[in-house]
Coordinates of C-alpha atoms and ligand atoms in Angstrom, one line a residue:
X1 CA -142.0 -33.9 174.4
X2 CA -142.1 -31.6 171.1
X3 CA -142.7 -27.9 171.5
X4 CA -143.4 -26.2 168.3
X5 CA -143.2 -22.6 167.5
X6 CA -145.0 -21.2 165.0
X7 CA -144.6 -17.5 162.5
X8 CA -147.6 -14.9 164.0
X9 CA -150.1 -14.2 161.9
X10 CA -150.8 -10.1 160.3
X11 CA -147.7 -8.8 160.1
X12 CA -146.8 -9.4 164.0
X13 CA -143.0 -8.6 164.6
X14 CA -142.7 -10.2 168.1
X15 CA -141.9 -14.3 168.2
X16 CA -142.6 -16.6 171.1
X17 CA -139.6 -18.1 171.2
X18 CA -136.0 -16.1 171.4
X19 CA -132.1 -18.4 170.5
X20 CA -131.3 -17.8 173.9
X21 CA -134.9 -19.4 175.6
X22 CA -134.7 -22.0 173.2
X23 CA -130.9 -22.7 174.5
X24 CA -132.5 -23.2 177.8
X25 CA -135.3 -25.6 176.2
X26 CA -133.0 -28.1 174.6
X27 CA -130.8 -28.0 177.6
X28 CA -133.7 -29.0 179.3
X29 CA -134.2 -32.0 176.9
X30 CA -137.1 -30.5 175.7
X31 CA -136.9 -31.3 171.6
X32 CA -137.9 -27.9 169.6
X33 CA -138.6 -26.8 166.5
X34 CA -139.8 -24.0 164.8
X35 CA -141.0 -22.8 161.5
X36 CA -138.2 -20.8 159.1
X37 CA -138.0 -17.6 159.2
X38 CA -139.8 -17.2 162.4
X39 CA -137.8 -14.4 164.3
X40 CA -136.8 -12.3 161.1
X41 CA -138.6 -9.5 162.5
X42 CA -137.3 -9.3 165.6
X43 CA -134.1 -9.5 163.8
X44 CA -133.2 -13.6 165.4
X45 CA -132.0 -15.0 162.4
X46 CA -133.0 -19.2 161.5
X47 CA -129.0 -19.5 162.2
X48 CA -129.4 -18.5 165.9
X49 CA -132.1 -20.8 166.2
X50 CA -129.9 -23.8 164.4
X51 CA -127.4 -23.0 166.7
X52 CA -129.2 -23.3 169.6
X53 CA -130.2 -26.4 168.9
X54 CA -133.4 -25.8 167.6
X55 CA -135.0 -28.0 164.1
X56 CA -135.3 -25.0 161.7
X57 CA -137.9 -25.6 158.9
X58 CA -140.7 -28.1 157.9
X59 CA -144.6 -27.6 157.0
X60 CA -146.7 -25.5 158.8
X61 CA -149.6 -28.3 159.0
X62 CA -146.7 -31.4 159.9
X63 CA -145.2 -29.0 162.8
X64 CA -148.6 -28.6 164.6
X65 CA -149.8 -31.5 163.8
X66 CA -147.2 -32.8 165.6
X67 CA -146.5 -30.7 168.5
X68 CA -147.2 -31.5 172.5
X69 CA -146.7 -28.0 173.2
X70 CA -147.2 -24.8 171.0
X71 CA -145.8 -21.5 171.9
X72 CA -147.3 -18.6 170.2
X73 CA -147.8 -14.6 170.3
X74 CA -151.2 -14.5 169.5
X75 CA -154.7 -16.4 169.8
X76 CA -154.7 -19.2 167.0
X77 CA -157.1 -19.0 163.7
X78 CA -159.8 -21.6 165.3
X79 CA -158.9 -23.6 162.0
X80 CA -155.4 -24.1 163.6
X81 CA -156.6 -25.0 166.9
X82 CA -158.9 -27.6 165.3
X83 CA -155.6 -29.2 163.7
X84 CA -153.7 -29.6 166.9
X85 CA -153.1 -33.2 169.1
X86 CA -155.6 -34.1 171.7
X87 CA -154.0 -33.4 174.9
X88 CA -151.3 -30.9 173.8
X89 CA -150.8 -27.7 175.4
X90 CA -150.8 -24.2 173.6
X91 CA -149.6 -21.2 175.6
X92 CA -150.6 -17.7 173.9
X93 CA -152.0 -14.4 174.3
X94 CA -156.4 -15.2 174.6
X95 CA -158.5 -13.1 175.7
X96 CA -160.9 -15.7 176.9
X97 CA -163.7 -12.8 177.4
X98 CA -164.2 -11.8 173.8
X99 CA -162.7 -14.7 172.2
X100 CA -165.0 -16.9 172.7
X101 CA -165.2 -19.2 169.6
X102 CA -161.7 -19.9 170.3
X103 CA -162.3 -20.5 173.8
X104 CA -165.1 -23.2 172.3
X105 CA -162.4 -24.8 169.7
X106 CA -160.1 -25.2 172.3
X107 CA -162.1 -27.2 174.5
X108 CA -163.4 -29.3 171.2
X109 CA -159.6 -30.0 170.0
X110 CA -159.2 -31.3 173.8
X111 CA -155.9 -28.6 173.4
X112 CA -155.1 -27.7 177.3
X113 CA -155.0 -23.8 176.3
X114 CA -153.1 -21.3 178.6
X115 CA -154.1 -17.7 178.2
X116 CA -151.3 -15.5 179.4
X117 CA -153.7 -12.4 179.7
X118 CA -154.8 -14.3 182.9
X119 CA -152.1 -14.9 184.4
X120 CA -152.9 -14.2 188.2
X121 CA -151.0 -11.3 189.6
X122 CA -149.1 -12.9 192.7
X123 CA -145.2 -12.4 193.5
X124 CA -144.5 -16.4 192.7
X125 CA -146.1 -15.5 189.1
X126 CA -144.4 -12.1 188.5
X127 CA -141.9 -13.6 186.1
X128 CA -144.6 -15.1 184.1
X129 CA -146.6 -11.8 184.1
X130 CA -146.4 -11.0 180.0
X131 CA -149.2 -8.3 180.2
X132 CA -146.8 -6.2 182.4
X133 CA -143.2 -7.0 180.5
X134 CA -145.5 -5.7 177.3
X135 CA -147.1 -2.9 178.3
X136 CA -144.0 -1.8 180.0
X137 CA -142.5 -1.8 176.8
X138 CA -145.7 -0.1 174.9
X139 CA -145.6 2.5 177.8
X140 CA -141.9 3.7 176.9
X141 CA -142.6 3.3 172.5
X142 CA -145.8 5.8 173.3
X143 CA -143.5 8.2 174.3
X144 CA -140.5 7.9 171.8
X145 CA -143.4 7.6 168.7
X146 CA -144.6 10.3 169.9
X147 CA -141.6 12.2 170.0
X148 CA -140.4 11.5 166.6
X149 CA -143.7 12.5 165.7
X150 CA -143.8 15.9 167.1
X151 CA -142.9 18.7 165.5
X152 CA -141.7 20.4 168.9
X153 CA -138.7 19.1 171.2
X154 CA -139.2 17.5 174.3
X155 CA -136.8 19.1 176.9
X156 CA -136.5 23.0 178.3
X157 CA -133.5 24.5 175.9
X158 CA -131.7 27.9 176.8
X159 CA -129.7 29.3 174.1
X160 CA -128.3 32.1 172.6
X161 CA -131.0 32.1 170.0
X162 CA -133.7 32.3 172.9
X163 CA -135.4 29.5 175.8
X164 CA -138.1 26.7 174.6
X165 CA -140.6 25.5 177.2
X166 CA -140.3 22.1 178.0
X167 CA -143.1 19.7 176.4
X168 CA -146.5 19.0 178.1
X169 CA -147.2 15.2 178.5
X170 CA -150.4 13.9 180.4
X171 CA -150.7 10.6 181.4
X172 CA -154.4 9.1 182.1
X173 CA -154.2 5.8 183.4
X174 CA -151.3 5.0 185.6
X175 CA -150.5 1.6 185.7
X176 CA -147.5 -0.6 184.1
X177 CA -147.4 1.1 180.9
X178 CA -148.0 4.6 182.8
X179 CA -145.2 4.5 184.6
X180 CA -143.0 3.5 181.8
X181 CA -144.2 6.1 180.0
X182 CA -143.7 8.9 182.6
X183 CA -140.4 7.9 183.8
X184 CA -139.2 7.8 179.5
X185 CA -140.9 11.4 179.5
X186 CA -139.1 12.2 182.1
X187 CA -135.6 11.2 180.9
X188 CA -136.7 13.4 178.0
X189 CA -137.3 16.3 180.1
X190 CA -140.7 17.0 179.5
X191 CA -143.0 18.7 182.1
X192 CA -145.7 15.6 183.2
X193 CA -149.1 15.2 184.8
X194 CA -151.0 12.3 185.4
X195 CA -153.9 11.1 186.8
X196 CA -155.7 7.3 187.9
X197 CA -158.5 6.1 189.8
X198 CA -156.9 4.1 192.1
X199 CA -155.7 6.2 195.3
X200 CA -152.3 3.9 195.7
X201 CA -150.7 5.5 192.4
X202 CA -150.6 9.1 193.5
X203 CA -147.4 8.5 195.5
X204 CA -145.8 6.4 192.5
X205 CA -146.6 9.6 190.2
X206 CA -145.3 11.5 192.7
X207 CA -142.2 9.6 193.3
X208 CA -141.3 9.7 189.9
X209 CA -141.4 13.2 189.6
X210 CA -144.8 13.8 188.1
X211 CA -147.5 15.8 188.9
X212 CA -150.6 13.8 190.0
X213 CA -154.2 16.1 188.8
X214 CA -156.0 16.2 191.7
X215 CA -160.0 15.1 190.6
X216 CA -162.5 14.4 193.8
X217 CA -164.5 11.1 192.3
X218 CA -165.5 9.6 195.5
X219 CA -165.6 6.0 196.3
X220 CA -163.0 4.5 193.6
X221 CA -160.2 2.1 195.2
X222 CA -159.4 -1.5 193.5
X223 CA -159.8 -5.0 193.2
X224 CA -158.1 -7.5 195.2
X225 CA -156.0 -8.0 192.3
X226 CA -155.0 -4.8 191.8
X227 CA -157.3 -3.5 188.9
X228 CA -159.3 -0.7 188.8
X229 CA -163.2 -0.4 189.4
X230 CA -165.4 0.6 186.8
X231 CA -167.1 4.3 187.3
X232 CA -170.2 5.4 187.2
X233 CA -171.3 7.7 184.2
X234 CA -171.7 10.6 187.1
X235 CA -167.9 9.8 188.1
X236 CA -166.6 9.4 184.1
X237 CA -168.6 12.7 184.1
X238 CA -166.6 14.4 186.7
X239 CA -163.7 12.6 185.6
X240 CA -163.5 14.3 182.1
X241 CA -164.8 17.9 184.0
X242 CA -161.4 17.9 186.1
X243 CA -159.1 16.5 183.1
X244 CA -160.2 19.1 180.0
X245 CA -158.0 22.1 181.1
X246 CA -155.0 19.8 181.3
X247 CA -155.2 18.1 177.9
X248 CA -156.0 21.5 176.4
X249 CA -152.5 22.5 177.3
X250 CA -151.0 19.2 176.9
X251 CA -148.6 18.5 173.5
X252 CA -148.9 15.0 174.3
X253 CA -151.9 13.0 175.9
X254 CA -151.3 9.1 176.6
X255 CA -154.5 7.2 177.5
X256 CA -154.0 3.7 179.1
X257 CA -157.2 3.3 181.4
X258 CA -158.1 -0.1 180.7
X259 CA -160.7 -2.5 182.8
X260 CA -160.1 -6.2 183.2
X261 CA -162.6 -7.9 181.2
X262 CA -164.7 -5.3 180.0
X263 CA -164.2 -1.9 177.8
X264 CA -161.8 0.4 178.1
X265 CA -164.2 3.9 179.4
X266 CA -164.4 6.8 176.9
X267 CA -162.3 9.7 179.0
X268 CA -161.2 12.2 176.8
X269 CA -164.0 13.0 174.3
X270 CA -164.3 15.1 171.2
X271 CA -165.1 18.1 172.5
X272 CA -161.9 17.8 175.2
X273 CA -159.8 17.0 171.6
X274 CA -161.3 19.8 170.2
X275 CA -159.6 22.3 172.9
X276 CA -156.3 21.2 172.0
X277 CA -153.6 22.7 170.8
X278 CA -152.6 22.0 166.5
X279 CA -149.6 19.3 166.5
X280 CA -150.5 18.1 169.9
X281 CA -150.8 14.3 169.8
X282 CA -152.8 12.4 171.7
X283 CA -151.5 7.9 171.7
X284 CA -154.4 6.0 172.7
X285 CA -152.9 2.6 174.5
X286 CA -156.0 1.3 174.7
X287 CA -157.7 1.4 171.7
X288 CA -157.8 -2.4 171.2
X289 CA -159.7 -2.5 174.0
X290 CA -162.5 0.0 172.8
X291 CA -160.5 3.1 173.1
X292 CA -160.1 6.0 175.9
X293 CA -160.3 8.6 173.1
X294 CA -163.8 9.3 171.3
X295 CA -162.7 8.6 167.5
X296 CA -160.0 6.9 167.8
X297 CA -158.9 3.8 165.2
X298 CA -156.9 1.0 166.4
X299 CA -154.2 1.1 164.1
X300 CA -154.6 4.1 162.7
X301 CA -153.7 7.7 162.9
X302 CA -156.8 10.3 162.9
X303 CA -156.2 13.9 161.8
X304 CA -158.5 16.4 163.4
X305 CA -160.0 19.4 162.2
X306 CA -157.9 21.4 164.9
X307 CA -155.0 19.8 163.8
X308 CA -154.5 17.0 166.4
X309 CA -153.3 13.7 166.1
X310 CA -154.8 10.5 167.4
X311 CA -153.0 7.7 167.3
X312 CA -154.8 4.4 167.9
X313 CA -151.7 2.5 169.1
X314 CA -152.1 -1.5 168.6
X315 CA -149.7 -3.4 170.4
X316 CA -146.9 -0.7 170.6
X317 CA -145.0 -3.1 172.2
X318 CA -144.4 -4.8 168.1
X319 CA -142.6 -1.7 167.4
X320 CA -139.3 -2.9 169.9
X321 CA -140.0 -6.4 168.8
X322 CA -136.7 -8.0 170.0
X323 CA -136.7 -7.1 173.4
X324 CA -140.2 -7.6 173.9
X325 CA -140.0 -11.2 172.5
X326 CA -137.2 -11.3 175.3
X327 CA -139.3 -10.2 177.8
X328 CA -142.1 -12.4 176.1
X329 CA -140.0 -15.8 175.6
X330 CA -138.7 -15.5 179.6
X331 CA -142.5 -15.0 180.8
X332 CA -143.3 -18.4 179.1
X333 CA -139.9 -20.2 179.9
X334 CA -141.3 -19.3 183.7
X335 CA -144.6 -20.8 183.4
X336 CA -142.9 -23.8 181.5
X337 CA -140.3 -24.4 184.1
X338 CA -143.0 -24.0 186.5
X339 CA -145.0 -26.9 185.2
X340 CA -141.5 -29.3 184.0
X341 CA -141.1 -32.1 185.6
X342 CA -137.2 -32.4 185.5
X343 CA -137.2 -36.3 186.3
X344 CA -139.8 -37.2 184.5
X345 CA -138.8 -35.1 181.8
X346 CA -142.7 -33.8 180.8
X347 CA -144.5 -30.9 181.2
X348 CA -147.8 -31.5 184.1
X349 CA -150.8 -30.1 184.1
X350 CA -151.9 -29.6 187.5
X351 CA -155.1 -27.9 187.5
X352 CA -155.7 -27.2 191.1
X353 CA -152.1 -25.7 190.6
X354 CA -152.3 -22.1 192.6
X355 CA -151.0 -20.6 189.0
X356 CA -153.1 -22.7 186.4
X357 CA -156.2 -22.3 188.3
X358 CA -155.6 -18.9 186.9
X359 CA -154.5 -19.0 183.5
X360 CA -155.7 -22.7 182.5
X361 CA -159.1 -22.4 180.2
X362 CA -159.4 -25.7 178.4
X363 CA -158.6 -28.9 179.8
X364 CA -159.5 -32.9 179.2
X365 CA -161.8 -31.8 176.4
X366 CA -163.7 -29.0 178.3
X367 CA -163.4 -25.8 179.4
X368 CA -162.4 -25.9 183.0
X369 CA -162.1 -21.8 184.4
X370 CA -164.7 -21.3 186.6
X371 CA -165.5 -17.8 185.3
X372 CA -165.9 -19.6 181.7
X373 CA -167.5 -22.4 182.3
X374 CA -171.0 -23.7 181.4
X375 CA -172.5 -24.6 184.8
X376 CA -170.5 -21.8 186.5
Ligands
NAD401 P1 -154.5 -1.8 183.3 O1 -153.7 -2.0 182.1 O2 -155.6 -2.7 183.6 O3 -155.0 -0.3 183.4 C1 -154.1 0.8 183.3 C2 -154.4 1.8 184.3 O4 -155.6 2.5 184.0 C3 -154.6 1.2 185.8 O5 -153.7 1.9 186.6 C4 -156.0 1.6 186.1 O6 -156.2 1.9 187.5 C5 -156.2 2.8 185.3 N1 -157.6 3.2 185.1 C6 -158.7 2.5 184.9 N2 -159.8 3.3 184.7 C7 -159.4 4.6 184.8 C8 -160.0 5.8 184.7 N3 -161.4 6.0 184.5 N4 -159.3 6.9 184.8 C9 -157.9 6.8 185.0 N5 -157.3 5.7 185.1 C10 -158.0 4.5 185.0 O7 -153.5 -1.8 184.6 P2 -152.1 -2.5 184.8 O8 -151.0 -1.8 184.1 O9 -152.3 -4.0 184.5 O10 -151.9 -2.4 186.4 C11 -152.9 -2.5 187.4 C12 -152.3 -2.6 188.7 O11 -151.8 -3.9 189.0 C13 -151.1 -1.6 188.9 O12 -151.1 -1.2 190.3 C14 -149.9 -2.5 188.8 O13 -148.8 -2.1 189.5 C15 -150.5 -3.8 189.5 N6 -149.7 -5.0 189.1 C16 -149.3 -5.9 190.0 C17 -148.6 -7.0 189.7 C18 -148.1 -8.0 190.7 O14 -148.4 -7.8 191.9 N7 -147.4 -9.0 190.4 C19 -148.3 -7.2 188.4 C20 -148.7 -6.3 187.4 C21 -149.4 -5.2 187.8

């Protein structure tokens, strides 16, 4: 069994594969290799690697070419996927909703793909759960870019030389990277707010010494797996209504209202930006996902004519890349021990397995989800 580990495409800091998971791997018997140079950014030198036992080096084409398993960050080109081994496995990030042609290449390549967006949120998967170990991690950089960024401090200060009010921060969306963000506002000292659809959260706000914004919607609640349901424009409507006064007098908004498989909803608009303070700053998490904030770019920051700053964060998470590939490189060390036989010394793909029936898209040369596949 030969798990490769390839360099992320674009500039992507994080790496699949840490010195001390690859320890484990080779303890296992598992023989690893990965390409040079591959945790540079997340400061892992190719010595660490070496040491642990890994096979540093080679061609990009030989190592996939000749890999059972591939670990990797993110989704594939399609021209890499059509260059893998029939029957290998490849574990990644894949949003198997948008990313279709991958999806397709996948099944073509008869590559057993693994998307780790779908990983099903049950306690016996919680180590594997990479969404949350990231956007835990996103959740706290929000807050620190954004106080580097600002041009105020974050913290009440009495001196001598007179008393500074403590920094605003409202948090819209209040899930993983919500309550990450609130608790490192918190430690900050900043004053916070926050608000979600889903009932359940108003204690967590509350517990961690936040202010929850009291908006009547009606019928919201959640889905069995925890997510929340999408509004209706009257509710988004009402939503916005209740939420303008308190991003007006907010130095720092952070939007993280995502929906599983569809768009992120539009919640703060133009005209709510346009009430804001100059310098405040407003850190879209889910811009990759369509955006919370009307005008925001993924990747970029937008200035406004009032002086306010949108930042269309894109994987945050990048900007602590060595612990998240920690956090990363354990979530897939879980789903591989998981899956290893120890006695037979190779990784099995159970299908019908409670956790693959999850996360497993492709297998034997078709795509075998149920919500993906053809006759479903
Ligand atoms: P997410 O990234 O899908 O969305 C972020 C937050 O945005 C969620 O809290 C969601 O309710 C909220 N949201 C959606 N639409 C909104 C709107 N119009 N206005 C305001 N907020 C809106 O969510 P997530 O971080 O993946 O977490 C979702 C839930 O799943 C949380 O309760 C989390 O604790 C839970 N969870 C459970 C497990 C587990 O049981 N193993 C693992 C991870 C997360």
């Amino acid at each position: 069994m030969r798990l490769v580990v390839l360099k992320e495409p674009g500039g992507e800091a994080r790496v699949a594969l840490t010195p001390a998971v690859a320890a484990k791997l080779v303890g296992l018997g598992v023989e690893t290799a990965v390409e040079a140079g591959i945790g540079a950014a997340a400061d892992y030198p190719d010595a660490a690697y070496a040491e642990a036992g890994v096979s540093v080096g080679g061609e990009r084409e030989d190592l996939l070419a000749g890999a059972d398993m591939v670990w990797r960050v993110l989704r594939p080109p399609v021209d890499e996927i059509r260059r893998m081994k029939h029957g290998a496995v490849h574990l990644s990030f894949f949003d198997p909703f948008r990313e279709t042609e991958s999806l397709a290449a996948f099944a073509a390549a008869g590559v057993s793909a693994v998307s780790m967006e779908m990983m099903p949120r049950t306690t016996l998967a919680q180590k594997m759960d990479a969404l949350s170990s990231q956007a835990n991690l996103a959740g706290y950089a929000a807050v620190i870019q954004a106080a580097a960024l600002s041009r105020g401090i974050f913290p009440m200060m009495m001196t001598p030389a007179g008393t500074l009010s403590p920094a605003r921060v409202f948090v819209i969306g209040v899930g993983v990277a919500g309550l990450q963000a609130i608790a490192t506002a918190k430690r900050l000292g900043a004053r916070i707010e926050a608000f979600d659809t889903r009932p359940v959260v108003e204690e967590q706000v509350r517990s961690l010494g936040a202010k929850f914004v009291k908006i009547d919607l009606g019928e919201t609640g959640q889905t069995a797996e925890g997510y929340a349901r999408e509004l209706t424009p009257e509710q988004i409507e009402l939503q916005r209504e209740g939420m303008a006064k308190v991003c007006a007098q907010s130095d720092l908004v952070i939007t993280t209202a995502k929906l599983f498989g569809r768009p992120a909803p539009v919640l703060v608009t133009a005209a709510m930006v346009a009430r804001m303070k100059p310098g405040s700053i407003v850190v879209d998490l889910a811009a990759g996902a369509g955006g919370n904030v009307e005008g925001v770019v993924p990747g970029e920051t937008v200035v406004t004519d009032n002086g306010v700053r949108i930042i269309g964060a894109n994987a945050l998470e990048a900007t602590v890349a060595r612990d998240s590939s920690t956090m990363y490189a354990s979530n897939l060390f879980a789903f591989f021990e998981h899956s290893w036989d120890a006695e037979g010394r190779c990784f099995t793909i159970r299908p019908d397995d409670e956790i693959l029936r999850s996360c497993l898209l492709t297998h034997g040369g078709e795509v075998v989800h149920p919500k993906f596949r053809k006759d479903s």
